[in-house]
XYZ file of C-alpha atoms in Angstrom:
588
model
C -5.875 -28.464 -13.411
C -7.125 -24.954 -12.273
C -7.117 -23.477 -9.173
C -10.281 -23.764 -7.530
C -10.603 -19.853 -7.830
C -10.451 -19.938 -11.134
C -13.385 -22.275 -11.157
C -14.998 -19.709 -9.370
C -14.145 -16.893 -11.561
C -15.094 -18.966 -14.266
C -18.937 -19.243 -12.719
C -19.408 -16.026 -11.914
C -17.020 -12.803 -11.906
C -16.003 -9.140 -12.842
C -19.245 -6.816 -13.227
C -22.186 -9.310 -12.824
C -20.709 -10.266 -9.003
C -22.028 -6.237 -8.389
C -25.330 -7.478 -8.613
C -25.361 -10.328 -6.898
C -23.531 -8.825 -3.345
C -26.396 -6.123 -3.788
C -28.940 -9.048 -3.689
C -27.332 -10.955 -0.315
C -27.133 -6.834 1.318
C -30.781 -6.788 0.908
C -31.507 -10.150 2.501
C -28.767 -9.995 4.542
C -25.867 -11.922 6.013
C -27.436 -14.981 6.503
C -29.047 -15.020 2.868
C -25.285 -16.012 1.757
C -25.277 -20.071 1.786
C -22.490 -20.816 4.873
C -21.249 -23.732 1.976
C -20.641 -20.815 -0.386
C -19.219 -18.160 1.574
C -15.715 -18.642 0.432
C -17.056 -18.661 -3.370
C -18.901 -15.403 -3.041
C -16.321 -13.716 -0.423
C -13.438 -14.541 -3.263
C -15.518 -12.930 -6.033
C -16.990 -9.474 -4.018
C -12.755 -8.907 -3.848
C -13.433 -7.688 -7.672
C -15.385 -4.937 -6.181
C -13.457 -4.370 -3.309
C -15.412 -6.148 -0.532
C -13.102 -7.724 1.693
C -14.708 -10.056 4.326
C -12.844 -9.703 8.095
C -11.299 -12.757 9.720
C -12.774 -15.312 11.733
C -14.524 -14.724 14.257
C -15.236 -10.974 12.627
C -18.235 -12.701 10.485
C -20.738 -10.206 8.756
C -18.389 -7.111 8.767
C -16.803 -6.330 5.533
C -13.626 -4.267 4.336
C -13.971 -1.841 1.358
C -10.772 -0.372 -0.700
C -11.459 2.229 -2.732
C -9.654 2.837 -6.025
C -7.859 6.505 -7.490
C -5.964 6.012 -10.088
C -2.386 7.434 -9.044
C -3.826 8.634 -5.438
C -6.272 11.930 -6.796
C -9.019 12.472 -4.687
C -10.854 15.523 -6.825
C -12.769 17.960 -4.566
C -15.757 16.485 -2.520
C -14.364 12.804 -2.784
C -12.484 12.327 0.912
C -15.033 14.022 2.053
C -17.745 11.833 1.363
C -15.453 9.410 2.024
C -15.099 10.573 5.836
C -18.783 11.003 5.953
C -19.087 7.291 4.818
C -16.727 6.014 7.786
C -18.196 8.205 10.187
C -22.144 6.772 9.692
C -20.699 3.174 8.169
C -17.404 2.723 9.899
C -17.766 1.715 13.373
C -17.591 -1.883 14.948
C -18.665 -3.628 18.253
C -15.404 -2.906 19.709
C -13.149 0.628 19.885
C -8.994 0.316 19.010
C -7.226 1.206 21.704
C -5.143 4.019 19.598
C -8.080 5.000 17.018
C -11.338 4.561 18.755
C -13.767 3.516 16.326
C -14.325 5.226 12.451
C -11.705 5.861 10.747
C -10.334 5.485 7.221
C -6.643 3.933 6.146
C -4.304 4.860 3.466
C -2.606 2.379 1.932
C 0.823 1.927 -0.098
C -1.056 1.957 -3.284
C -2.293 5.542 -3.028
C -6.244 4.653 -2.014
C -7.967 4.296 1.065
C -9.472 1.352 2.609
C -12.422 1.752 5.261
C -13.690 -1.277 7.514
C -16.495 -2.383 9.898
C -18.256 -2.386 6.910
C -22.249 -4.148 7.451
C -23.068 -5.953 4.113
C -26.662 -4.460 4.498
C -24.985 -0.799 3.999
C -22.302 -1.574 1.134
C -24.965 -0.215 -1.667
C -25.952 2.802 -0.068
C -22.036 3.111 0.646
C -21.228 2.724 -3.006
C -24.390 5.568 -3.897
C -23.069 7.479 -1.838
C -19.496 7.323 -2.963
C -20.218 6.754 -6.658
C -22.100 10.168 -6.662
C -18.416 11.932 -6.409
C -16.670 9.783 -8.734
C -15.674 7.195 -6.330
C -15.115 3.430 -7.118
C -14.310 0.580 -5.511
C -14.552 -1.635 -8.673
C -11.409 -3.949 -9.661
C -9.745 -2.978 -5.822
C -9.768 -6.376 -5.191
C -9.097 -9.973 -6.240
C -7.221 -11.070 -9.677
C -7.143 -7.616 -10.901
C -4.855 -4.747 -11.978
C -5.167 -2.608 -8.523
C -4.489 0.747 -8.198
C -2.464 2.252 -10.889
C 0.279 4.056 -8.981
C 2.513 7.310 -9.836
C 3.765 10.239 -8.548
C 0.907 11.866 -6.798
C 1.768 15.195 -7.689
C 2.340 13.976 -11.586
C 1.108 17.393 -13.350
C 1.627 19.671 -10.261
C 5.100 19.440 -10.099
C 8.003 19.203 -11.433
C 8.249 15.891 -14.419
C 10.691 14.792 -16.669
C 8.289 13.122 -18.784
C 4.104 14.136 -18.245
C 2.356 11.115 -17.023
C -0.776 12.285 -15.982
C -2.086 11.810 -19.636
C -0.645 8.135 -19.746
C -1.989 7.011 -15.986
C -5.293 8.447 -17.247
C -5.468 6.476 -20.063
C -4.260 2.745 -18.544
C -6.922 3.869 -16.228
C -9.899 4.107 -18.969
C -8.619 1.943 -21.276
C -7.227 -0.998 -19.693
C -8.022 -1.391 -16.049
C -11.497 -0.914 -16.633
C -11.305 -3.217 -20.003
C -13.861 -6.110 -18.898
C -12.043 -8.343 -21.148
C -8.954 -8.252 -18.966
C -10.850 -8.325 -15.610
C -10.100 -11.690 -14.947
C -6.084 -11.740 -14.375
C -4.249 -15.049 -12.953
C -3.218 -12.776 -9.817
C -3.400 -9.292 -8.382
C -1.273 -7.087 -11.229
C 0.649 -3.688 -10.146
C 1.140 -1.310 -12.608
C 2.753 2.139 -11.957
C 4.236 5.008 -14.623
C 6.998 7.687 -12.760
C 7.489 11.087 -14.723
C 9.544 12.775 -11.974
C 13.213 12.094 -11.209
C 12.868 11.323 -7.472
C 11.227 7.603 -8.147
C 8.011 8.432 -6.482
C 5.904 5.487 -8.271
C 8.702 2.749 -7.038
C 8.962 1.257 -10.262
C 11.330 -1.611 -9.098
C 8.518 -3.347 -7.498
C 5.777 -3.396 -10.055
C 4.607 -6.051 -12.384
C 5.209 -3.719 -15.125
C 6.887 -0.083 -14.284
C 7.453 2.579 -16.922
C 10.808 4.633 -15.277
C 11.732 7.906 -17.244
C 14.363 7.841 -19.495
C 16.191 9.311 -22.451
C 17.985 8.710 -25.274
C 19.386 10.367 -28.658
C 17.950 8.650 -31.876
C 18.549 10.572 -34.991
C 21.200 12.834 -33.734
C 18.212 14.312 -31.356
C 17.329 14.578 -27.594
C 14.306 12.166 -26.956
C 12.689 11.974 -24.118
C 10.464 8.952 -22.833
C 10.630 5.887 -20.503
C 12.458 2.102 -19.963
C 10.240 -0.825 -18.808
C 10.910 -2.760 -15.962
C 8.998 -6.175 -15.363
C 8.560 -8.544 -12.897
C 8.974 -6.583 -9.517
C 7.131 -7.417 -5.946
C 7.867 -8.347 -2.444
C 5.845 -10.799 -0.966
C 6.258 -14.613 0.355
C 9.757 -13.829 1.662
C 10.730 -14.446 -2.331
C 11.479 -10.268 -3.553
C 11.977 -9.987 -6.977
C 13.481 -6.492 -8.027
C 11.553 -5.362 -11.519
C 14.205 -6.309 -14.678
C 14.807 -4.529 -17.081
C 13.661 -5.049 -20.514
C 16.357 -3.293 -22.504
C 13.292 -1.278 -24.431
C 13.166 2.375 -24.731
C 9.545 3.414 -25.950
C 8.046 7.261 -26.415
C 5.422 8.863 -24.322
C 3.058 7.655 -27.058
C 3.700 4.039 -27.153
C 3.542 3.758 -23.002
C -0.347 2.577 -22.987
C 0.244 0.527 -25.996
C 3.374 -1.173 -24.446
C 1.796 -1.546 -21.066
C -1.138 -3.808 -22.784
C 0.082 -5.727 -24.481
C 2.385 -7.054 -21.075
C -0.854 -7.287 -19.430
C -2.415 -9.349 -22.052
C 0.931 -11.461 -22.716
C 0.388 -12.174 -18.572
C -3.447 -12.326 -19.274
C -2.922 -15.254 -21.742
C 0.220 -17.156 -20.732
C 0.126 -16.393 -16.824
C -0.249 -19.937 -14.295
C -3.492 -20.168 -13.370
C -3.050 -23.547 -11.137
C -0.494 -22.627 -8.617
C -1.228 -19.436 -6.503
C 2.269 -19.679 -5.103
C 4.045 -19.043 -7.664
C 1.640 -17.516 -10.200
C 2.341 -13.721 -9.464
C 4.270 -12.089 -12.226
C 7.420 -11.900 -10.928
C 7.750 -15.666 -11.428
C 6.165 -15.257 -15.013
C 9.213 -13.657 -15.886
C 11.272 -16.205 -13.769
C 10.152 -18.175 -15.868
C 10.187 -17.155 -19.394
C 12.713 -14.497 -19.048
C 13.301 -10.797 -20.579
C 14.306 -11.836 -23.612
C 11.935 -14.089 -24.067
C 9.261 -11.165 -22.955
C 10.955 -8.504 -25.001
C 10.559 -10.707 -28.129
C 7.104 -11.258 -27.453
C 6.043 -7.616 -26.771
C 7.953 -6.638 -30.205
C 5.467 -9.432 -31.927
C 2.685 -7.348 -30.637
C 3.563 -3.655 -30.482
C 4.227 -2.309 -34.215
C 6.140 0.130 -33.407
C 10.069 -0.271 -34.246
C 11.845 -1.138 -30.573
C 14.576 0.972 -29.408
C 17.497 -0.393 -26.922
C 17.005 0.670 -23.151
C 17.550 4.768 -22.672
C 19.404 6.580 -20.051
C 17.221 6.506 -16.661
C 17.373 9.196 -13.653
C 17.722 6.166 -11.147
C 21.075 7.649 -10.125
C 19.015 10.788 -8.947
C 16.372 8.655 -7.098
C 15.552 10.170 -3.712
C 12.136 8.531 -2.567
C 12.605 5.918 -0.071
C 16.208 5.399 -1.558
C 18.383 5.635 1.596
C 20.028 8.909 0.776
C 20.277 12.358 2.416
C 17.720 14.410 2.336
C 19.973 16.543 1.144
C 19.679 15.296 -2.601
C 15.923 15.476 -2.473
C 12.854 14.448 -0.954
C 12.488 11.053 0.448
C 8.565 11.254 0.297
C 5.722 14.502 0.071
C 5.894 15.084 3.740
C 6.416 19.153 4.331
C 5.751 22.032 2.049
C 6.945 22.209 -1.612
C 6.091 24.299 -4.623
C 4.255 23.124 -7.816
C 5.261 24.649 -11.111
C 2.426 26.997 -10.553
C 3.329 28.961 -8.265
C 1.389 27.624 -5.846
C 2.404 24.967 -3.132
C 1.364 21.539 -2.125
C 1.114 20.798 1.701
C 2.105 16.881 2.961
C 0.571 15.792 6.156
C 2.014 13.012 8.132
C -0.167 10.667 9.419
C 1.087 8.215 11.677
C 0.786 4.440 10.012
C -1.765 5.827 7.694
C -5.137 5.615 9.817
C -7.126 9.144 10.216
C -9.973 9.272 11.969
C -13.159 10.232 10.195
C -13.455 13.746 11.670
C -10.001 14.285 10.875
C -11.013 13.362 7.399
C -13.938 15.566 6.646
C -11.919 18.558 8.253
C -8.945 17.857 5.882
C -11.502 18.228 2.888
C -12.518 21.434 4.644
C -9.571 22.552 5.025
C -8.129 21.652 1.108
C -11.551 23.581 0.240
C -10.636 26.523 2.348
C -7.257 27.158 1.622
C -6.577 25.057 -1.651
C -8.647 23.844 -4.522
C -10.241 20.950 -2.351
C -7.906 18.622 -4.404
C -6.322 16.024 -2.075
C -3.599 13.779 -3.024
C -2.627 10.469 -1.684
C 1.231 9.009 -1.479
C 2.906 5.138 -1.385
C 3.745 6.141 2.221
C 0.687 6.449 3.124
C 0.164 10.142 3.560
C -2.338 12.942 2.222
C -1.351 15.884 0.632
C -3.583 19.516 0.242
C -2.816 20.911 -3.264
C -2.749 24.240 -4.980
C -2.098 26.662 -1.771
C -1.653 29.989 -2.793
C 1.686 31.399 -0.567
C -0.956 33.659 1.022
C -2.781 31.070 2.171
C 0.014 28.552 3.760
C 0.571 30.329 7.218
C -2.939 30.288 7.757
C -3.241 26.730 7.011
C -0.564 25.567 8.587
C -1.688 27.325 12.168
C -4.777 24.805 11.934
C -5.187 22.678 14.681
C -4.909 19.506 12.516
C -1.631 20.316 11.048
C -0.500 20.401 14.711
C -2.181 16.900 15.439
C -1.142 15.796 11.420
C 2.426 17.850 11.458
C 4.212 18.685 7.924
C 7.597 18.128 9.989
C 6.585 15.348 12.616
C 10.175 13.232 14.211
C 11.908 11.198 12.141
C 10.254 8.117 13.541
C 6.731 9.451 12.479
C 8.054 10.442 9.238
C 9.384 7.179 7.959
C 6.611 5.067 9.375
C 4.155 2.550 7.513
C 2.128 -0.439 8.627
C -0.342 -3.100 6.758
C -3.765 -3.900 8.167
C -2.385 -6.645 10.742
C -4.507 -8.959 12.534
C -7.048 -6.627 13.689
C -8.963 -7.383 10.017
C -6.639 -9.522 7.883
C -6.669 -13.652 7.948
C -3.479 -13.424 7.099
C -1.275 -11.398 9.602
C 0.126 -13.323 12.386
C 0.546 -9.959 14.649
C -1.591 -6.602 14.901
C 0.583 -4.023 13.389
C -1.588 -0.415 13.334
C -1.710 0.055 17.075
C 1.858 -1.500 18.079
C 3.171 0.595 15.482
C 1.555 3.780 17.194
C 2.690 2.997 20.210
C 6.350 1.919 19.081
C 6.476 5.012 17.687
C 5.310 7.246 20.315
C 7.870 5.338 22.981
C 10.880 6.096 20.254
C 10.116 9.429 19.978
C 9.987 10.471 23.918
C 13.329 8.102 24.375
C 15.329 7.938 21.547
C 17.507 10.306 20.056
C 18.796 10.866 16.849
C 21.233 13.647 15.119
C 20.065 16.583 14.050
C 20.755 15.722 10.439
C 18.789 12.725 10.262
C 15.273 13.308 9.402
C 14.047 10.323 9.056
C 14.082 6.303 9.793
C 12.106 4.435 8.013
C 10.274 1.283 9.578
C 8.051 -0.595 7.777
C 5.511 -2.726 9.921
C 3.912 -6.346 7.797
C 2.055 -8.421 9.865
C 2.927 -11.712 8.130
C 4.947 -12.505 4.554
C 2.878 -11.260 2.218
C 4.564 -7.935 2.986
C 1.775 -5.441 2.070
C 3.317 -2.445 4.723
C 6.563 -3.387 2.379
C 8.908 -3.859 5.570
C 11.531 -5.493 2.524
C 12.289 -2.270 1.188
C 12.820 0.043 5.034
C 15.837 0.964 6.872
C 14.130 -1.117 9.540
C 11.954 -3.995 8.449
C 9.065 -5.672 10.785
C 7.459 -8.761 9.446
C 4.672 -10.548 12.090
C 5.758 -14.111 13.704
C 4.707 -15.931 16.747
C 6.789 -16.829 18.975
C 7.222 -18.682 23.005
C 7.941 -16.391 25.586
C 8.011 -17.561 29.510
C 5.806 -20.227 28.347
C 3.212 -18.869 26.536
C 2.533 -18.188 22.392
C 3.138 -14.317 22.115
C 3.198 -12.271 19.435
C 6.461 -11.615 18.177
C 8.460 -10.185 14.940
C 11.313 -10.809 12.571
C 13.333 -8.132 12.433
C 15.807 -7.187 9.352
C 17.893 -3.399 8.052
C 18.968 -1.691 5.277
C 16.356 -1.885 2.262
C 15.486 0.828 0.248
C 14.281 1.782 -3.313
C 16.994 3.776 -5.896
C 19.360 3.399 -8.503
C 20.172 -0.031 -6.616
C 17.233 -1.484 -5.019
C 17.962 -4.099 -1.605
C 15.915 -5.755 -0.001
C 16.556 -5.846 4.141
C 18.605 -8.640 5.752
C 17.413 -10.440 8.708
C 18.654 -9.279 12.054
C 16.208 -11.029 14.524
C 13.576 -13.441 14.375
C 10.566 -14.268 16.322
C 11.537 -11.021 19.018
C 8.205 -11.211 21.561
C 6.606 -7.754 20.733
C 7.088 -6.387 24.243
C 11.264 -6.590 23.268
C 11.196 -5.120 19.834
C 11.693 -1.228 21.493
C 14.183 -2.067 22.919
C 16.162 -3.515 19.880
C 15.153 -0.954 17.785
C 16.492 1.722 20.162
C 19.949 -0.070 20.622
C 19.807 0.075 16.937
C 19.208 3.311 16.280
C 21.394 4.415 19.083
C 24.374 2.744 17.351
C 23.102 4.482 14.455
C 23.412 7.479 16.198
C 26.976 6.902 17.952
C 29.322 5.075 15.170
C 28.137 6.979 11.737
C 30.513 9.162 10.030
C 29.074 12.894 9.392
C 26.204 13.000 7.174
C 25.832 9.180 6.828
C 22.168 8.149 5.994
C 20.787 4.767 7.788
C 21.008 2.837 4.603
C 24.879 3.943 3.812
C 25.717 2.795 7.847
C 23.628 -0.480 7.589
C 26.668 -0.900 4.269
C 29.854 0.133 5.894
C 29.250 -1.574 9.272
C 28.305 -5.072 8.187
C 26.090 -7.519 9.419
C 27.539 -9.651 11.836
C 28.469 -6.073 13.663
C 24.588 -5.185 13.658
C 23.873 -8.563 14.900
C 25.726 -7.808 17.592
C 24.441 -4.435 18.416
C 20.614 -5.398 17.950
C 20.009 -6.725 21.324
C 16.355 -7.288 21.955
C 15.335 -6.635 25.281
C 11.876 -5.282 27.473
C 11.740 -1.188 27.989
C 10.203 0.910 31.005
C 6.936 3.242 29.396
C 6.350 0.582 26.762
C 3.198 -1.236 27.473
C 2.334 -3.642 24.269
C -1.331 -3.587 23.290
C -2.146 -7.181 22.357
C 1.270 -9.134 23.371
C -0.921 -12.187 24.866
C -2.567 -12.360 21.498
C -0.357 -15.031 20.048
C -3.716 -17.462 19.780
C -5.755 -14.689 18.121
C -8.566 -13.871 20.069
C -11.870 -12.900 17.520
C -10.597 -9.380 18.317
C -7.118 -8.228 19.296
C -7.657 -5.512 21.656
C -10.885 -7.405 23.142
C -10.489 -11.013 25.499
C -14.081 -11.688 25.408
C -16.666 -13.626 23.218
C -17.278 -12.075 19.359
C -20.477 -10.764 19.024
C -20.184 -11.828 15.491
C -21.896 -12.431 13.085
C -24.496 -9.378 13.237
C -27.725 -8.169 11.694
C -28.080 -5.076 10.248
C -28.577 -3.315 13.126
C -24.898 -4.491 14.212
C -26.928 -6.705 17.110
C -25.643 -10.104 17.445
C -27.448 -13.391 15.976
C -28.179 -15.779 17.414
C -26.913 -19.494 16.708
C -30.733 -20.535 17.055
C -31.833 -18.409 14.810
């Protein structure tokens, strides 16, 4: 029997939902049938309307959608200018205020406080730069990822061409709209990883291999990668070589295969990591050679050995992400920003558009760790821009803490989360950085901050791993997390081991510090986070990670353990709201 969604999807999906949210914004909220909402709140998803939690009713979510995380010139800035006059809520975050955009691991953005009266006027306003927010949502290939410098820099194999293409001719293929689950594709050119094939439902790595006494150059498939539900899957390989001009080809016909033969009755175990559980890469690879006519070759040599982003090594061997300043093959240079779990505020936003017009090409680029990066500064343009007062606030070099920091939505919007994440993570961060001390060498730890299993702020693959819990502290239901070290992304992909679980929020500083500071005092010379978590073991780290409460840390929400409608905010919601964002009434 199917899933009740796909009963849904089979009613009404894909394009035709577009018009039917546009109908309900110009009623409004209350013109959506309170027996229904779940129907229609599952199917906007295809066009990236996300409704909030409870208590958060009428206020909407929107991600956006680039393939491989290029924003051409003019598109964040409308984007800012959206969350500036669409963006703002009944309540302020303490660490944000109120407007503000949010990168995410995929390489897009994601805006919120969203009105559904506004969301076609948003999308005019968007669409008339090239924006989309089609297929960001729901059982859908999302974002295409890859390096987001693919065609700037330095590539093994150009991939620009091929993201492009899966892009036009498969995402946005109507007939493939409707996938069992949410499908992750990504393509890596470079040799540093960038795209992080291993957890994709279909990566393309690059790769080579001599056929015919000759140097050819090209990519391996991996299948089957992902992290959520506490079940990681690393992405196996196929044993298939293919050319640069069979990598669209070979990528549809996997996403068909899944298309067709995917589980559309159990949403636990439907994703595509358990599809090839299931059937296996044998199996898979026979299948995709009944489809493809092209003759298969056996798996090539990959570049995972040379792997640098998020992959636990020194800094030394290469970049870990696009933080700093580098050089394209140009001439020119590209200029990473760090911004602090990914949330800028909408000034900040328009001004870095102003600033990638004024000293770049207006091109902005967006990576998996949740940073933006200006392209195409000439050299006699980089002092300039990097005096500007937002580079200060938005540093190319910010502390290692800064640096390797990501977080997920949390409970502030998702139904999901069991703990806010954006704001603790700020603040974590912030208390680290004034009281914590690392060596000179070390340039960055990675913590990755989920608020529940589902893992979108991918805490299974960081030197430091947060996942959201709940947990009893002097009596009362507290937020708390779980607590795990040493994943990363590379030529051998781990995922982190539990530590700690259920640590009440206000303690987690202070286990992270007498981590960090063991870190600090047993390594050998030159040893990376991920190498120490290996050689000392993990009874020793048990040991070492004592949680316990810090002086300067205030938590911003610990008390929230019941989920008020609002983390940062004890009182009644004022939700739901007319278009005017004034509260209606239960009479009405």
């Amino acid at each position: 029997m199917a899933h009740k969604k796909e009963e849904y999807k089979a009613e009404l999906y894909g394009d035709e939902v577009r018009e039917k949210l546009e109908e309900f914004a110009e009623k409004g909220w209350d013109s959506i049938p309170e027996d229904e909402r779940e129907k229609w709140f599952s199917r906007f998803k295809f066009w990236g309307v996300f409704h909030h939690r409870g208590g958060q009713e009428s206020y909407f979510m929107m991600r956006l959608t680039n393939c491989g995380g290029v924003l051409e010139p003019d598109q964040l800035r409308a984007i800012g200018e959206v969350a500036r006059d669409y963006a703002k809520g009944p309540a302020e975050n303490p660490e944000f205020g109120n407007g503000w955009i949010d990168f995410t691991t995929r390489q897009s953005i994601q805006l919120h406080w969203l009105k559904l009266e506004d969301i076609p006027e948003i999308w005019e306003k968007l669409e008339a730069v090239g924006v989309s927010s089609r297929s960001a949502g729901g059982d859908t290939m999302r974002n295409i990822s890859g390096c987001p410098v693919a065609g700037k820099a330095e590539e093994y194999v150009a991939s620009r061409p091929i993201l492009d293409e899966i892009q036009e001719t498969i995402r946005d293929d109507n007939d493939l709209a409707n996938m069992p689950r949410k499908f992750n594709i990504s393509v890596t050119g470079c040799k540093q990883g960038c795209a992080q094939d291993s957890i994709n439902d279909i990566g393309l790595e690059p790769a080579h291999k001599f056929i015919d006494g000759e140097e050819v150059e090209g990519f391996n498939v991996r299948v089957g990668g992902g992290l959520g539900g506490r079940e990681p899957r690393e992405a196996r390989p196929l044993d298939l070589f293919i050319r640069p001009e069979h990598a669209v080809e070979t990528v549809r016909a996997f996403v068909e295969y899944y298309h067709e033969a995917g589980n559309r009755q159990n949403r636990s175990k439907n994703r595509a990591r358990f599809f090839v559980d299931e059937h296996g890469t044998d199996a898979i690879r026979a299948e995709l050679d009944e489809r493809l006519e092209f003759e298969f070759e056996t798996a090539g040599t990959d570049f995972r050995g040379e792997y640098t982003y998020n992959a636990g090594k020194s800094a030394e061997h290469g970049a870990h992400d696009h933080v700093g300043v580098y050089d394209q093959q140009d001439g020119k240079n590209y200029v990473g920003l760090s911004v602090p779990v990914g949330r800028l505020a909408a000034e900040d936003a328009i001004e870095l558009a102003d600033l990638a017009d004024a000293y770049g090409s207006g091109e902005v680029r967006l990576s998996r760790r949740q940073n933006p990066l200006i392209m195409d500064v000439p050299d006699g343009n980089l002092s300039n821009l990097l005096n500007e007062p937002l580079l200060d606030k938005h540093s190319p070099e910010p502390n290692p803490f800064v640096q390797g920091a990501m977080a997920c939505t949390g409970t502030e919007f998702c139904s999901l989360a069991l703990t806010e994440t954006k704001a603790r993570m700020a603040r974590l961060l912030r208390w680290l950085g004034d009281n914590v001390d690392v060596p000179d060498d070390v340039d960055r730890i990675k913590m990755h901050f989920s608020g529940c299993t589902a893992d979108c702020g991918q805490a299974m693959t960081a030197d430091i791993g947060l996942q959201g819990m709940r947990a009893r502290k002097d009596g009362q239901m507290v937020e708390a997390v779980d607590i795990g070290v040493g994943g990363g992304i590379g030529a051998e992909p781990t995922f982190i081991e539990w530590v700690r679980q259920r640590v009440p929020a206000d303690e987690v500083p202070g286990m992270i510090a007498n981590i960090v500071e063991a870190y600090a005092a047993l390594r050998s010379e030159g040893q990376t986070f991920r190498e120490w978590v290996d050689a000392t073991g993990h009874e020793t780290i048990v040991e070492l990670a004592e949680p316990h409460e810090v002086e300067g840390y205030t938590d911003p929400c610990l008390a929230d353990g019941k989920q008020s409608w609002y983390p940062f905010d004890d009182g009644d919601s004022p939700a739901p709201t007319d278009a005017e964002g004034q509260p209606i009434s239960a009479d009405d």
